[in-house]
Amino acid sequence: MTKDPGTLLELFSSLFGGAPSHVARAPGRVNLIGEHIDYCDLAVLPMATQHEARLEFRPREDGVVRITNTDPEFDLVEFEIGPAIAPGPPGDWRNYLQAPANELARRFAIWRGVEGVLSSDVPVAAGLSSSTALLNAVGLALAHANEVTVDDAEFAGLMAGAEQYTGTRGGGMDQAISLGARAGHAARITFEPLRMRHVAVPEDWCFVVADTGVRAEKSGRAQTEYNQRRSECEEALDAVVQFALLHGRLPTTPGGYPDLLRMIGAAELMSWAEDVLQGRLLRRFRHVVSEAGRVEQAVDCLLNADLAGFGTLMDASHGSLHSDYQVSSRELDELVAIAREGGAAGARLTGAGFGGCIVALSDRGTVGAVLETLVEQYFEPRGIGHRIDDRLFVAVPSAGASVGILP
Ligand code: NG1
């Protein structure tokens, strides 16, 4: 963490008196492949990063939550726990604190609030799950203070539900990986029911993350576009299923994309889709089906340490996100091209897109050249070549969230 712990303790003591007794921490993540398909309940392959949100807190004897942030941009937030907390304006950071309190109170008789100071070094609005890290840290603190015991999968599901409070109709990938990641590993995550298969990242592999600097705020256009993509996927699925049922091509109604893919297989499904869908919906459907296939191949590449194969899949994923899903941008495309020119085995946008970051794969031998090329061709021309630590880094596959007593 970059924050000075002295400052954090002083801040805590000046606001609440005394010192925090506990800490809850939750990391951000970088998604390696499987983009915009978690909300279709299809498998994804993210890993947690070294950046995290950290809440140093003390349980209270009443239902009040009081949390401030070491970043002066964010005010002290105060509210009472309950199952119907009124949300603040879109984009207000209070929503990420209220969301887990609201969700936990809907499910459990929680009554004990917390007071604490939050700090985070997860880059904001960059597709690296800064919001989920925040939300998970607060959720864990409240669960701990109220002695809520649920298994990890259920808790991840609760936090995914909580995030909907903020207005984004997201999937469950970010909450699951931030809570359940294992150091040194990525995880193949499947949904309904939530399962995580941890897959070791080969020692020699380096996932470089580079930030366009264009914020993809989930309270503005990015949120509208994101929610629209999800609706389009639902619409496309519905049209294909109705068509197949009408023509007697399906014995039963499938429960969703995973079911349909299991019943029919990708190739036949795409040939049906071409009969039923056109334009935008056909493109969205093709991205979802093709990306689901790439995730399975990517898991095999990871298991076999096939760096070139994994890189090729990342390139194909980016192409699909650019052309079929239309969530890339000029800056993202530029960073992807530069990373490849610098010697990366493959590169793609990561997270929701519309700005934010790319992820590029290289080995230890070439990572220096990839980083240098990105600095020379993207960051230096923009006059930011000298302060790019949080804009350009090699992601460390890190452990998931934890909560405990401070020494
Ligand atoms: P980011 O880019 O971190 O906001 C979002 C969703 C994910 C997933 C990805 C795209 C939230 C909290 N997260 O991530 O569930 O759909 O986009 O793959 O909405």
Short mmCIF file of C-alpha atoms and ligand atoms in Angstrom, two decimals, residues 29 31 34-39 44 126-132 163 168-175 218 226 350-353, ligand 1:
data_model
loop_
_atom_site.label_atom_id
_atom_site.label_comp_id
_atom_site.label_asym_id
_atom_site.label_seq_id
_atom_site.Cartn_x
_atom_site.Cartn_y
_atom_site.Cartn_z
CA ARG A 29 -8.48 -8.10 -10.29
CA ASN A 31 -9.48 -10.52 -16.15
CA GLY A 34 -13.71 -14.30 -20.74
CA GLU A 35 -14.95 -10.72 -21.14
CA HIS A 36 -18.58 -9.69 -20.89
CA ILE A 37 -19.76 -13.26 -20.47
CA ASP A 38 -19.99 -13.64 -16.68
CA TYR A 39 -23.50 -12.15 -16.81
CA VAL A 44 -14.27 -16.60 -17.05
CA ALA A 126 -9.98 1.36 -14.99
CA GLY A 127 -11.66 -2.04 -15.34
CA LEU A 128 -9.64 -3.42 -12.41
CA SER A 129 -12.55 -3.83 -9.96
CA SER A 130 -11.89 -0.92 -7.63
CA SER A 131 -15.59 -0.79 -6.76
CA THR A 132 -15.82 -4.48 -5.93
CA GLU A 163 -23.27 -4.50 -6.42
CA THR A 168 -24.71 -1.73 -12.84
CA ARG A 169 -26.25 -5.04 -13.87
CA GLY A 170 -22.88 -6.78 -13.51
CA GLY A 171 -22.08 -10.47 -13.39
CA GLY A 172 -20.45 -12.27 -10.48
CA MET A 173 -16.81 -12.50 -11.62
CA ASP A 174 -15.30 -9.61 -9.68
CA GLN A 175 -16.75 -10.44 -6.28
CA LYS A 218 -19.76 3.13 -14.02
CA TYR A 226 -22.76 -2.00 -20.17
CA THR A 350 -9.66 -6.08 -19.85
CA GLY A 351 -12.79 -5.34 -17.81
CA ALA A 352 -15.85 -3.69 -19.25
CA GLY A 353 -13.97 -1.55 -21.82
P1 NG1 B 1 -15.32 -3.81 -14.45
O1 NG1 B 1 -14.72 -3.45 -15.73
O2 NG1 B 1 -14.31 -4.06 -13.41
O3 NG1 B 1 -16.30 -2.81 -14.01
C1 NG1 B 1 -17.40 -5.31 -15.26
C2 NG1 B 1 -18.32 -6.18 -14.41
C3 NG1 B 1 -17.96 -7.66 -14.50
C4 NG1 B 1 -17.81 -8.11 -15.94
C5 NG1 B 1 -16.87 -7.15 -16.69
C6 NG1 B 1 -16.75 -7.46 -18.17
C7 NG1 B 1 -19.16 -5.09 -12.37
C8 NG1 B 1 -18.90 -4.82 -10.94
N1 NG1 B 1 -18.22 -5.78 -13.01
O4 NG1 B 1 -16.14 -5.21 -14.67
O5 NG1 B 1 -18.96 -8.43 -13.84
O6 NG1 B 1 -19.03 -8.24 -16.59
O7 NG1 B 1 -17.32 -5.80 -16.59
O8 NG1 B 1 -16.28 -8.75 -18.36
O9 NG1 B 1 -20.18 -4.70 -12.89
#
